mmCIF file of C-alpha atoms in Angstrom:
data_model
loop_
_atom_site.group_PDB
_atom_site.id
_atom_site.type_symbol
_atom_site.label_atom_id
_atom_site.label_comp_id
_atom_site.label_asym_id
_atom_site.label_seq_id
_atom_site.Cartn_x
_atom_site.Cartn_y
_atom_site.Cartn_z
ATOM 1 C CA UNK L 18 0.752 25.550 -12.141
ATOM 2 C CA UNK L 19 0.134 23.613 -15.296
ATOM 3 C CA UNK L 20 -2.973 22.349 -17.099
ATOM 4 C CA UNK L 21 -2.341 18.781 -16.042
ATOM 5 C CA UNK L 22 -2.787 19.747 -12.393
ATOM 6 C CA UNK L 23 -6.025 21.597 -13.126
ATOM 7 C CA UNK L 24 -7.584 19.114 -15.531
ATOM 8 C CA UNK L 25 -6.087 15.645 -15.070
ATOM 9 C CA UNK L 26 -5.478 13.698 -18.298
ATOM 10 C CA UNK L 27 -6.390 16.720 -20.380
ATOM 11 C CA UNK L 28 -3.407 16.206 -22.682
ATOM 12 C CA UNK L 29 -4.037 12.508 -23.018
ATOM 13 C CA UNK L 30 -7.515 13.241 -24.316
ATOM 14 C CA UNK L 31 -9.169 11.255 -21.541
ATOM 15 C CA UNK L 32 -12.294 12.508 -19.852
ATOM 16 C CA UNK L 33 -11.494 13.496 -16.252
ATOM 17 C CA UNK L 34 -13.974 11.079 -14.684
ATOM 18 C CA UNK L 35 -12.884 8.165 -16.847
ATOM 19 C CA UNK L 36 -9.611 7.749 -15.033
ATOM 20 C CA UNK L 37 -11.188 7.720 -11.596
ATOM 21 C CA UNK L 38 -14.658 6.171 -11.723
ATOM 22 C CA UNK L 39 -14.829 2.435 -12.415
ATOM 23 C CA UNK L 40 -17.258 2.490 -15.322
ATOM 24 C CA UNK L 41 -18.647 -0.381 -17.382
ATOM 25 C CA UNK L 42 -16.262 -1.220 -20.161
ATOM 26 C CA UNK L 43 -17.545 0.396 -23.347
ATOM 27 C CA UNK L 44 -18.620 -1.900 -26.138
ATOM 28 C CA UNK L 45 -15.730 -2.528 -28.448
ATOM 29 C CA UNK L 46 -15.797 -3.259 -32.123
ATOM 30 C CA UNK L 47 -15.393 -7.028 -31.754
ATOM 31 C CA UNK L 48 -18.180 -7.364 -29.177
ATOM 32 C CA UNK L 49 -20.461 -5.296 -31.374
ATOM 33 C CA UNK L 50 -19.594 -7.369 -34.446
ATOM 34 C CA UNK L 51 -20.617 -10.552 -32.644
ATOM 35 C CA UNK L 52 -23.830 -9.029 -31.366
ATOM 36 C CA UNK L 53 -24.602 -7.690 -34.833
ATOM 37 C CA UNK L 54 -24.077 -11.069 -36.498
ATOM 38 C CA UNK L 55 -26.479 -12.718 -34.070
ATOM 39 C CA UNK L 56 -29.127 -9.987 -33.962
ATOM 40 C CA UNK L 57 -29.248 -8.419 -37.403
ATOM 41 C CA UNK L 58 -31.125 -11.215 -39.188
ATOM 42 C CA UNK L 59 -33.985 -11.522 -36.663
ATOM 43 C CA UNK L 60 -34.288 -7.753 -36.555
ATOM 44 C CA UNK L 61 -34.421 -7.521 -40.340
ATOM 45 C CA UNK L 62 -37.068 -10.232 -40.484
ATOM 46 C CA UNK L 63 -39.165 -8.372 -37.908
ATOM 47 C CA UNK L 64 -38.895 -5.086 -39.779
ATOM 48 C CA UNK L 65 -39.470 -6.619 -43.199
ATOM 49 C CA UNK L 66 -42.482 -8.678 -42.128
ATOM 50 C CA UNK L 67 -44.181 -5.927 -40.166
ATOM 51 C CA UNK L 68 -43.530 -3.174 -42.716
ATOM 52 C CA UNK L 69 -43.891 -5.364 -45.822
ATOM 53 C CA UNK L 70 -41.003 -3.439 -47.393
ATOM 54 C CA UNK L 71 -37.555 -5.108 -47.524
ATOM 55 C CA UNK L 72 -35.803 -1.891 -48.605
ATOM 56 C CA UNK L 73 -37.267 -0.031 -45.648
ATOM 57 C CA UNK L 74 -36.232 -2.922 -43.406
ATOM 58 C CA UNK L 75 -32.636 -2.538 -44.631
ATOM 59 C CA UNK L 76 -32.609 1.163 -43.816
ATOM 60 C CA UNK L 77 -34.297 0.865 -40.444
ATOM 61 C CA UNK L 78 -32.119 -2.047 -39.390
ATOM 62 C CA UNK L 79 -28.944 -0.060 -40.009
ATOM 63 C CA UNK L 80 -30.398 2.996 -38.310
ATOM 64 C CA UNK L 81 -31.409 0.877 -35.313
ATOM 65 C CA UNK L 82 -27.862 -0.389 -34.832
ATOM 66 C CA UNK L 83 -26.376 3.087 -35.227
ATOM 67 C CA UNK L 84 -28.802 4.466 -32.631
ATOM 68 C CA UNK L 85 -28.070 1.506 -30.390
ATOM 69 C CA UNK L 86 -24.389 2.448 -30.476
ATOM 70 C CA UNK L 87 -25.045 6.174 -30.054
ATOM 71 C CA UNK L 88 -27.482 5.799 -27.157
ATOM 72 C CA UNK L 89 -26.794 8.176 -24.280
ATOM 73 C CA UNK L 90 -27.403 5.355 -21.800
ATOM 74 C CA UNK L 91 -26.271 2.333 -23.797
ATOM 75 C CA UNK L 92 -27.074 -1.209 -22.782
ATOM 76 C CA UNK L 93 -23.897 -2.903 -21.672
ATOM 77 C CA UNK L 94 -23.811 -6.306 -23.346
ATOM 78 C CA UNK L 95 -21.299 -7.597 -20.822
ATOM 79 C CA UNK L 96 -23.213 -6.420 -17.766
ATOM 80 C CA UNK L 97 -26.851 -6.759 -18.830
ATOM 81 C CA UNK L 98 -26.494 -9.546 -21.336
ATOM 82 C CA UNK L 99 -27.246 -9.938 -24.994
ATOM 83 C CA UNK L 100 -30.950 -10.634 -24.417
ATOM 84 C CA UNK L 101 -31.409 -7.173 -22.889
ATOM 85 C CA UNK L 102 -29.381 -5.670 -25.712
ATOM 86 C CA UNK L 103 -31.541 -7.340 -28.325
ATOM 87 C CA UNK L 104 -34.708 -6.256 -26.565
ATOM 88 C CA UNK L 105 -33.443 -2.676 -26.562
ATOM 89 C CA UNK L 106 -32.599 -2.985 -30.249
ATOM 90 C CA UNK L 107 -36.120 -4.185 -31.063
ATOM 91 C CA UNK L 108 -37.494 -1.276 -29.087
ATOM 92 C CA UNK L 109 -35.461 1.187 -31.145
ATOM 93 C CA UNK L 110 -36.621 -0.505 -34.350
ATOM 94 C CA UNK L 111 -40.256 -0.412 -33.205
ATOM 95 C CA UNK L 112 -39.999 3.307 -32.512
ATOM 96 C CA UNK L 113 -38.394 3.898 -35.896
ATOM 97 C CA UNK L 114 -41.195 1.975 -37.591
ATOM 98 C CA UNK L 115 -43.775 4.008 -35.709
ATOM 99 C CA UNK L 116 -42.064 7.248 -36.710
ATOM 100 C CA UNK L 117 -41.999 6.077 -40.297
ATOM 101 C CA UNK L 118 -45.723 5.364 -40.294
ATOM 102 C CA UNK L 119 -46.495 8.670 -38.634
ATOM 103 C CA UNK L 120 -44.596 10.683 -41.220
ATOM 104 C CA UNK L 121 -47.234 12.179 -43.507
ATOM 105 C CA UNK L 122 -45.135 12.480 -46.660
ATOM 106 C CA UNK L 123 -44.007 8.873 -46.745
ATOM 107 C CA UNK L 124 -46.170 5.971 -47.785
ATOM 108 C CA UNK L 125 -47.758 4.426 -44.736
ATOM 109 C CA UNK L 126 -48.252 0.704 -44.384
ATOM 110 C CA UNK L 127 -51.982 1.261 -44.738
ATOM 111 C CA UNK L 128 -51.407 2.881 -48.125
ATOM 112 C CA UNK L 129 -49.312 0.055 -49.503
ATOM 113 C CA UNK L 130 -51.540 -1.939 -51.810
ATOM 114 C CA UNK L 131 -52.222 -5.467 -50.701
ATOM 115 C CA UNK L 132 -50.915 -6.720 -54.038
ATOM 116 C CA UNK L 133 -47.466 -5.474 -53.057
ATOM 117 C CA UNK L 134 -47.318 -7.743 -50.048
ATOM 118 C CA UNK L 135 -49.095 -10.523 -51.844
ATOM 119 C CA UNK L 136 -46.627 -10.344 -54.734
ATOM 120 C CA UNK L 137 -43.695 -10.377 -52.327
ATOM 121 C CA UNK L 138 -45.080 -13.379 -50.584
ATOM 122 C CA UNK L 139 -46.017 -15.306 -53.684
ATOM 123 C CA UNK L 140 -42.527 -14.843 -55.073
ATOM 124 C CA UNK L 141 -41.170 -16.543 -51.998
ATOM 125 C CA UNK L 142 -40.276 -20.149 -52.367
ATOM 126 C CA UNK L 143 -41.856 -21.343 -49.190
ATOM 127 C CA UNK L 144 -45.548 -22.096 -49.263
ATOM 128 C CA UNK L 145 -45.941 -20.841 -45.720
ATOM 129 C CA UNK L 146 -44.650 -17.469 -46.848
ATOM 130 C CA UNK L 147 -47.219 -17.281 -49.593
ATOM 131 C CA UNK L 148 -49.952 -17.950 -47.045
ATOM 132 C CA UNK L 149 -48.624 -15.768 -44.229
ATOM 133 C CA UNK L 150 -47.829 -12.738 -46.436
ATOM 134 C CA UNK L 151 -51.397 -11.951 -47.542
ATOM 135 C CA UNK L 152 -52.755 -12.795 -44.106
ATOM 136 C CA UNK L 153 -50.332 -10.371 -42.451
ATOM 137 C CA UNK L 154 -51.172 -7.715 -45.018
ATOM 138 C CA UNK L 155 -54.761 -7.701 -43.809
ATOM 139 C CA UNK L 156 -53.802 -6.980 -40.224
ATOM 140 C CA UNK L 157 -53.069 -3.652 -38.618
ATOM 141 C CA UNK L 158 -49.358 -2.814 -38.209
ATOM 142 C CA UNK L 159 -49.594 -3.047 -34.429
ATOM 143 C CA UNK L 160 -51.114 -6.521 -34.635
ATOM 144 C CA UNK L 161 -48.356 -7.595 -36.998
ATOM 145 C CA UNK L 162 -45.753 -6.349 -34.537
ATOM 146 C CA UNK L 163 -47.364 -8.080 -31.587
ATOM 147 C CA UNK L 164 -47.749 -11.355 -33.427
ATOM 148 C CA UNK L 165 -44.203 -11.330 -34.733
ATOM 149 C CA UNK L 166 -42.705 -10.495 -31.365
ATOM 150 C CA UNK L 167 -44.742 -13.167 -29.607
ATOM 151 C CA UNK L 168 -44.718 -16.021 -32.102
ATOM 152 C CA UNK L 169 -41.581 -15.488 -34.185
ATOM 153 C CA UNK L 170 -39.291 -14.028 -31.531
ATOM 154 C CA UNK L 171 -40.865 -15.716 -28.540
ATOM 155 C CA UNK L 172 -41.019 -12.655 -26.313
ATOM 156 C CA UNK L 173 -43.178 -12.697 -23.192
ATOM 157 C CA UNK L 174 -46.050 -10.256 -22.676
ATOM 158 C CA UNK L 175 -43.918 -8.140 -20.350
ATOM 159 C CA UNK L 176 -41.092 -7.980 -22.873
ATOM 160 C CA UNK L 177 -43.501 -7.078 -25.686
ATOM 161 C CA UNK L 178 -44.903 -4.292 -23.537
ATOM 162 C CA UNK L 179 -41.392 -3.002 -22.966
ATOM 163 C CA UNK L 180 -40.577 -3.098 -26.677
ATOM 164 C CA UNK L 181 -43.792 -1.603 -28.012
ATOM 165 C CA UNK L 182 -44.509 0.820 -25.181
ATOM 166 C CA UNK L 183 -48.013 -0.587 -24.711
ATOM 167 C CA UNK L 184 -49.466 -1.385 -21.325
ATOM 168 C CA UNK L 185 -48.490 -4.839 -20.180
ATOM 169 C CA UNK L 186 -52.067 -5.652 -19.169
ATOM 170 C CA UNK L 187 -53.441 -4.967 -22.636
ATOM 171 C CA UNK L 188 -50.916 -7.112 -24.500
ATOM 172 C CA UNK L 189 -52.697 -10.354 -23.633
ATOM 173 C CA UNK L 190 -56.033 -9.214 -25.018
ATOM 174 C CA UNK L 191 -54.547 -7.542 -28.105
ATOM 175 C CA UNK L 192 -52.489 -10.617 -28.844
ATOM 176 C CA UNK L 193 -55.433 -12.929 -28.351
ATOM 177 C CA UNK L 194 -57.519 -10.928 -30.828
ATOM 178 C CA UNK L 195 -54.715 -10.658 -33.363
ATOM 179 C CA UNK L 196 -53.993 -14.388 -33.124
ATOM 180 C CA UNK L 197 -57.636 -15.272 -33.547
ATOM 181 C CA UNK L 198 -57.857 -13.021 -36.588
ATOM 182 C CA UNK L 199 -54.735 -14.287 -38.323
ATOM 183 C CA UNK L 200 -55.599 -17.902 -37.596
ATOM 184 C CA UNK L 201 -58.917 -17.339 -39.315
ATOM 185 C CA UNK L 202 -57.178 -15.727 -42.283
ATOM 186 C CA UNK L 203 -54.608 -18.523 -42.459
ATOM 187 C CA UNK L 204 -57.382 -21.141 -42.488
ATOM 188 C CA UNK L 205 -59.174 -19.231 -45.229
ATOM 189 C CA UNK L 206 -55.947 -18.943 -47.230
ATOM 190 C CA UNK L 207 -55.169 -22.629 -46.936
ATOM 191 C CA UNK L 208 -58.734 -23.610 -47.831
ATOM 192 C CA UNK L 209 -58.604 -21.680 -51.126
ATOM 193 C CA UNK L 210 -58.970 -23.997 -54.170
ATOM 194 C CA UNK L 211 -55.420 -23.329 -55.403
ATOM 195 C CA UNK L 212 -53.950 -24.324 -52.061
ATOM 196 C CA UNK L 213 -55.698 -27.647 -51.739
ATOM 197 C CA UNK L 214 -53.515 -30.068 -53.585
ATOM 198 C CA UNK S 12 -64.748 -11.183 -28.373
ATOM 199 C CA UNK S 13 -64.513 -13.035 -25.075
ATOM 200 C CA UNK S 14 -61.047 -13.875 -23.875
ATOM 201 C CA UNK S 15 -61.198 -17.539 -22.904
ATOM 202 C CA UNK S 16 -57.828 -18.966 -22.114
ATOM 203 C CA UNK S 17 -57.327 -22.684 -22.218
ATOM 204 C CA UNK S 18 -55.489 -24.306 -19.274
ATOM 205 C CA UNK S 19 -53.385 -26.333 -21.733
ATOM 206 C CA UNK S 20 -52.288 -23.289 -23.724
ATOM 207 C CA UNK S 21 -49.153 -22.720 -21.671
ATOM 208 C CA UNK S 22 -48.081 -26.330 -22.066
ATOM 209 C CA UNK S 23 -48.658 -26.221 -25.822
ATOM 210 C CA UNK S 24 -46.750 -22.937 -26.118
ATOM 211 C CA UNK S 25 -43.859 -24.434 -24.193
ATOM 212 C CA UNK S 26 -43.743 -27.475 -26.469
ATOM 213 C CA UNK S 27 -43.823 -25.260 -29.540
ATOM 214 C CA UNK S 28 -41.057 -23.010 -28.207
ATOM 215 C CA UNK S 29 -38.840 -25.993 -27.412
ATOM 216 C CA UNK S 30 -39.504 -27.627 -30.772
ATOM 217 C CA UNK S 31 -41.233 -30.571 -29.145
ATOM 218 C CA UNK S 32 -44.431 -30.262 -31.122
ATOM 219 C CA UNK S 33 -45.801 -32.681 -32.218
ATOM 220 C CA UNK S 34 -43.190 -35.386 -31.671
ATOM 221 C CA UNK S 35 -42.735 -34.944 -27.927
ATOM 222 C CA UNK S 36 -46.396 -34.302 -27.281
ATOM 223 C CA UNK S 37 -48.656 -36.682 -25.394
ATOM 224 C CA UNK S 38 -51.495 -38.152 -27.512
ATOM 225 C CA UNK S 39 -54.079 -36.656 -25.132
ATOM 226 C CA UNK S 40 -52.685 -33.178 -25.607
ATOM 227 C CA UNK S 41 -52.611 -33.668 -29.364
ATOM 228 C CA UNK S 42 -56.252 -34.731 -29.263
ATOM 229 C CA UNK S 43 -57.043 -31.683 -27.150
ATOM 230 C CA UNK S 44 -55.385 -29.342 -29.671
ATOM 231 C CA UNK S 45 -57.524 -30.715 -32.504
ATOM 232 C CA UNK S 46 -60.688 -29.987 -30.523
ATOM 233 C CA UNK S 47 -59.674 -26.717 -28.766
ATOM 234 C CA UNK S 48 -59.964 -23.621 -30.909
ATOM 235 C CA UNK S 49 -57.580 -21.525 -28.792
ATOM 236 C CA UNK S 50 -54.807 -24.134 -28.779
ATOM 237 C CA UNK S 51 -55.423 -24.869 -32.466
ATOM 238 C CA UNK S 52 -54.952 -21.190 -33.279
ATOM 239 C CA UNK S 53 -51.792 -21.090 -31.219
ATOM 240 C CA UNK S 54 -50.235 -24.064 -33.011
ATOM 241 C CA UNK S 55 -51.224 -22.828 -36.448
ATOM 242 C CA UNK S 56 -49.969 -19.274 -35.898
ATOM 243 C CA UNK S 57 -46.781 -20.242 -34.090
ATOM 244 C CA UNK S 58 -45.776 -22.719 -36.791
ATOM 245 C CA UNK S 59 -46.530 -20.236 -39.577
ATOM 246 C CA UNK S 60 -44.482 -17.507 -37.904
ATOM 247 C CA UNK S 61 -41.582 -19.801 -37.100
ATOM 248 C CA UNK S 62 -41.407 -20.935 -40.731
ATOM 249 C CA UNK S 63 -41.627 -17.325 -41.929
ATOM 250 C CA UNK S 64 -38.872 -16.311 -39.527
ATOM 251 C CA UNK S 65 -36.589 -19.108 -40.680
ATOM 252 C CA UNK S 66 -37.223 -18.179 -44.291
ATOM 253 C CA UNK S 67 -36.714 -14.447 -43.762
ATOM 254 C CA UNK S 68 -33.534 -14.743 -41.742
ATOM 255 C CA UNK S 69 -31.933 -17.139 -44.216
ATOM 256 C CA UNK S 70 -31.545 -14.642 -47.032
ATOM 257 C CA UNK S 71 -30.626 -11.330 -45.449
ATOM 258 C CA UNK S 72 -27.738 -9.445 -47.078
ATOM 259 C CA UNK S 73 -25.947 -7.847 -44.134
ATOM 260 C CA UNK S 74 -23.678 -4.827 -44.334
ATOM 261 C CA UNK S 75 -20.382 -5.018 -42.531
ATOM 262 C CA UNK S 76 -20.620 -4.248 -38.797
ATOM 263 C CA UNK S 77 -17.541 -2.050 -39.239
ATOM 264 C CA UNK S 78 -19.518 0.305 -41.454
ATOM 265 C CA UNK S 79 -22.198 0.741 -38.804
ATOM 266 C CA UNK S 80 -19.554 1.146 -36.096
ATOM 267 C CA UNK S 81 -17.883 3.868 -38.167
ATOM 268 C CA UNK S 82 -21.197 5.609 -38.856
ATOM 269 C CA UNK S 83 -22.009 5.565 -35.144
ATOM 270 C CA UNK S 84 -18.596 7.062 -34.324
ATOM 271 C CA UNK S 85 -19.172 9.835 -36.865
ATOM 272 C CA UNK S 86 -22.598 10.580 -35.470
ATOM 273 C CA UNK S 87 -21.313 10.651 -31.911
ATOM 274 C CA UNK S 88 -18.523 13.023 -32.891
ATOM 275 C CA UNK S 89 -20.969 15.251 -34.748
ATOM 276 C CA UNK S 90 -23.277 15.316 -31.731
ATOM 277 C CA UNK S 91 -20.348 16.227 -29.473
ATOM 278 C CA UNK S 92 -19.305 19.064 -31.792
ATOM 279 C CA UNK S 93 -22.887 20.354 -31.861
ATOM 280 C CA UNK S 94 -23.064 20.182 -28.077
ATOM 281 C CA UNK S 95 -19.861 22.213 -27.775
ATOM 282 C CA UNK S 96 -20.923 24.674 -30.480
ATOM 283 C CA UNK S 97 -24.327 25.423 -28.996
ATOM 284 C CA UNK S 98 -23.114 27.809 -26.231
ATOM 285 C CA UNK S 99 -20.770 29.524 -28.693
ATOM 286 C CA UNK S 100 -23.648 30.157 -31.075
ATOM 287 C CA UNK S 101 -25.707 31.456 -28.166
ATOM 288 C CA UNK S 102 -22.907 33.820 -27.201
ATOM 289 C CA UNK S 103 -22.655 35.077 -30.783
ATOM 290 C CA UNK S 104 -26.369 35.757 -30.959
ATOM 291 C CA UNK S 105 -26.243 37.499 -27.585
ATOM 292 C CA UNK S 106 -23.303 39.670 -28.695
ATOM 293 C CA UNK S 107 -25.084 40.607 -31.915
ATOM 294 C CA UNK S 108 -28.264 41.471 -30.044
ATOM 295 C CA UNK S 109 -26.353 43.637 -27.538
ATOM 296 C CA UNK S 110 -24.562 45.450 -30.368
ATOM 297 C CA UNK S 111 -27.788 46.106 -32.239
ATOM 298 C CA UNK S 112 -29.366 47.385 -29.049
ATOM 299 C CA UNK S 113 -26.439 49.739 -28.490
ATOM 300 C CA UNK S 114 -26.630 51.036 -32.061
ATOM 301 C CA UNK S 115 -30.372 51.622 -31.789
ATOM 302 C CA UNK S 116 -29.977 53.350 -28.406
ATOM 303 C CA UNK S 117 -27.189 55.530 -29.731
ATOM 304 C CA UNK S 118 -29.173 56.510 -32.823
ATOM 305 C CA UNK S 119 -32.252 57.255 -30.771
ATOM 306 C CA UNK S 120 -30.194 59.417 -28.449
ATOM 307 C CA UNK S 121 -28.634 61.276 -31.348
ATOM 308 C CA UNK S 122 -31.963 61.918 -33.006
ATOM 309 C CA UNK S 123 -33.364 63.304 -29.775
ATOM 310 C CA UNK S 124 -30.381 65.583 -29.052
ATOM 311 C CA UNK S 125 -29.678 66.654 -32.609
ATOM 312 C CA UNK S 126 -26.795 65.839 -34.924
ATOM 313 C CA UNK S 127 -24.935 69.098 -34.483
ATOM 314 C CA UNK S 128 -21.612 67.443 -33.776
ATOM 315 C CA UNK S 129 -21.782 65.840 -37.234
ATOM 316 C CA UNK S 130 -21.743 69.197 -38.933
ATOM 317 C CA UNK S 131 -17.994 69.005 -39.374
ATOM 318 C CA UNK S 132 -18.517 66.181 -41.880
ATOM 319 C CA UNK S 133 -20.352 68.585 -44.120
ATOM 320 C CA UNK S 134 -17.301 70.867 -44.043
ATOM 321 C CA UNK S 135 -15.009 68.074 -45.159
ATOM 322 C CA UNK S 136 -15.510 68.350 -48.934
ATOM 323 C CA UNK S 137 -14.738 72.062 -48.813
ATOM 324 C CA UNK S 138 -11.555 71.488 -46.869
ATOM 325 C CA UNK S 139 -10.181 68.946 -49.387
ATOM 326 C CA UNK S 140 -8.057 70.302 -52.146
ATOM 327 C CA UNK S 141 -9.618 67.646 -54.369
ATOM 328 C CA UNK S 142 -13.326 68.259 -54.805
ATOM 329 C CA UNK S 143 -15.121 65.007 -54.145
ATOM 330 C CA UNK S 144 -18.351 66.277 -55.660
ATOM 331 C CA UNK S 145 -16.706 65.877 -59.010
ATOM 332 C CA UNK S 146 -16.613 62.097 -58.404
ATOM 333 C CA UNK S 147 -20.319 61.713 -57.678
ATOM 334 C CA UNK S 148 -22.724 61.016 -60.487
ATOM 335 C CA UNK S 149 -24.682 64.136 -61.365
ATOM 336 C CA UNK S 150 -27.953 62.368 -60.479
ATOM 337 C CA UNK S 151 -26.820 61.959 -56.889
ATOM 338 C CA UNK S 152 -25.680 65.506 -56.628
ATOM 339 C CA UNK S 153 -28.922 66.770 -58.085
ATOM 340 C CA UNK S 154 -31.066 64.725 -55.689
ATOM 341 C CA UNK S 155 -29.390 66.454 -52.811
ATOM 342 C CA UNK S 156 -27.994 63.315 -51.189
ATOM 343 C CA UNK S 157 -25.256 64.534 -48.954
ATOM 344 C CA UNK S 158 -22.260 62.846 -47.466
ATOM 345 C CA UNK S 159 -24.023 62.942 -44.160
ATOM 346 C CA UNK S 160 -26.218 60.103 -45.329
ATOM 347 C CA UNK S 161 -23.758 58.249 -47.517
ATOM 348 C CA UNK S 162 -20.889 57.815 -45.097
ATOM 349 C CA UNK S 163 -22.892 56.274 -42.235
ATOM 350 C CA UNK S 164 -24.734 54.070 -44.736
ATOM 351 C CA UNK S 165 -21.484 52.762 -46.206
ATOM 352 C CA UNK S 166 -20.024 52.242 -42.760
ATOM 353 C CA UNK S 167 -23.076 50.267 -41.648
ATOM 354 C CA UNK S 168 -22.949 48.163 -44.805
ATOM 355 C CA UNK S 169 -19.280 47.394 -44.253
ATOM 356 C CA UNK S 170 -19.934 46.467 -40.638
ATOM 357 C CA UNK S 171 -22.820 44.169 -41.495
ATOM 358 C CA UNK S 172 -20.844 42.550 -44.331
ATOM 359 C CA UNK S 173 -18.049 41.853 -41.898
ATOM 360 C CA UNK S 174 -20.455 40.249 -39.450
ATOM 361 C CA UNK S 175 -22.053 38.115 -42.177
ATOM 362 C CA UNK S 176 -18.679 36.966 -43.553
ATOM 363 C CA UNK S 177 -17.484 36.171 -40.024
ATOM 364 C CA UNK S 178 -20.600 34.136 -39.192
ATOM 365 C CA UNK S 179 -20.457 32.254 -42.496
ATOM 366 C CA UNK S 180 -16.748 31.425 -42.077
ATOM 367 C CA UNK S 181 -17.322 30.401 -38.483
ATOM 368 C CA UNK S 182 -20.162 28.050 -39.466
ATOM 369 C CA UNK S 183 -17.986 26.380 -42.114
#
């Protein structure tokens, strides 16, 4: 009797079930690299715009991808598609953001002075950025997330519910309120004397 | 706030998503958007967010995907090692607890039934040709601290040191 007969593939370093069960092919480095190139920028934009902190967005984006790869039940990009993978990634990032805001020792988004976001926005070259930055800063973090997911990423109400963990039925109302509020703020921003030129 | 949805909202949203606004939009719909508050909000917000998204995604310094892949591999390996090590740590704690229980039980038993069998230890110094009392500091000898206390104390200390060193080396 030898070990190979007791535990098949034990010397090859292969898990016993891997040789028998037809599993989904694991994500390889090249597939991940492609997915990363296509998903990292939108994810960073989401994190940076909803948190108002580009450095935090850098950290959380990297952490999101690492957790995506380490997930115990990973999304198979080949089987479920890249859209599902990206949705899962945004969900991880949303949870990380929520954890960050819940942590008592770290600065919460509510504690960040409005000038910080306003200064970030005004330093941007685009005029739309300078208008949207202060308007976003006056909204609650959840509203910022909902608005970004709906209007920048184009997710449906059901997808937003899946990403944020909110009830699907409440998304419509929350989004309607948030949109009404930011539209009002955007109109006020653009009607300021400095903006009318 | 009353949620009033406009019947044209879906059509406007579709045009905005496909990039057809305002070029591919019918003049009637365009006229409707200027008069409808809900659709007006939608156009304003969607355009602002789309511009912000384009601006934000243009200037993102990305780290190499290989770095993240490597970090994920490290974390997975670490998690696997922790998973394997957890039962071993449990077994160590269990063994330590059993040993402590045995020691306590033994001591309790000995206290109850007397320590007569240990009397031979007290005879030891007299049986040696070399008198160990000469090695003790006079303060110890004066305080009456006998070998009966010292030897078990030293033995316990050595045993505990061994356990601590073993656990520390094992953790490393």
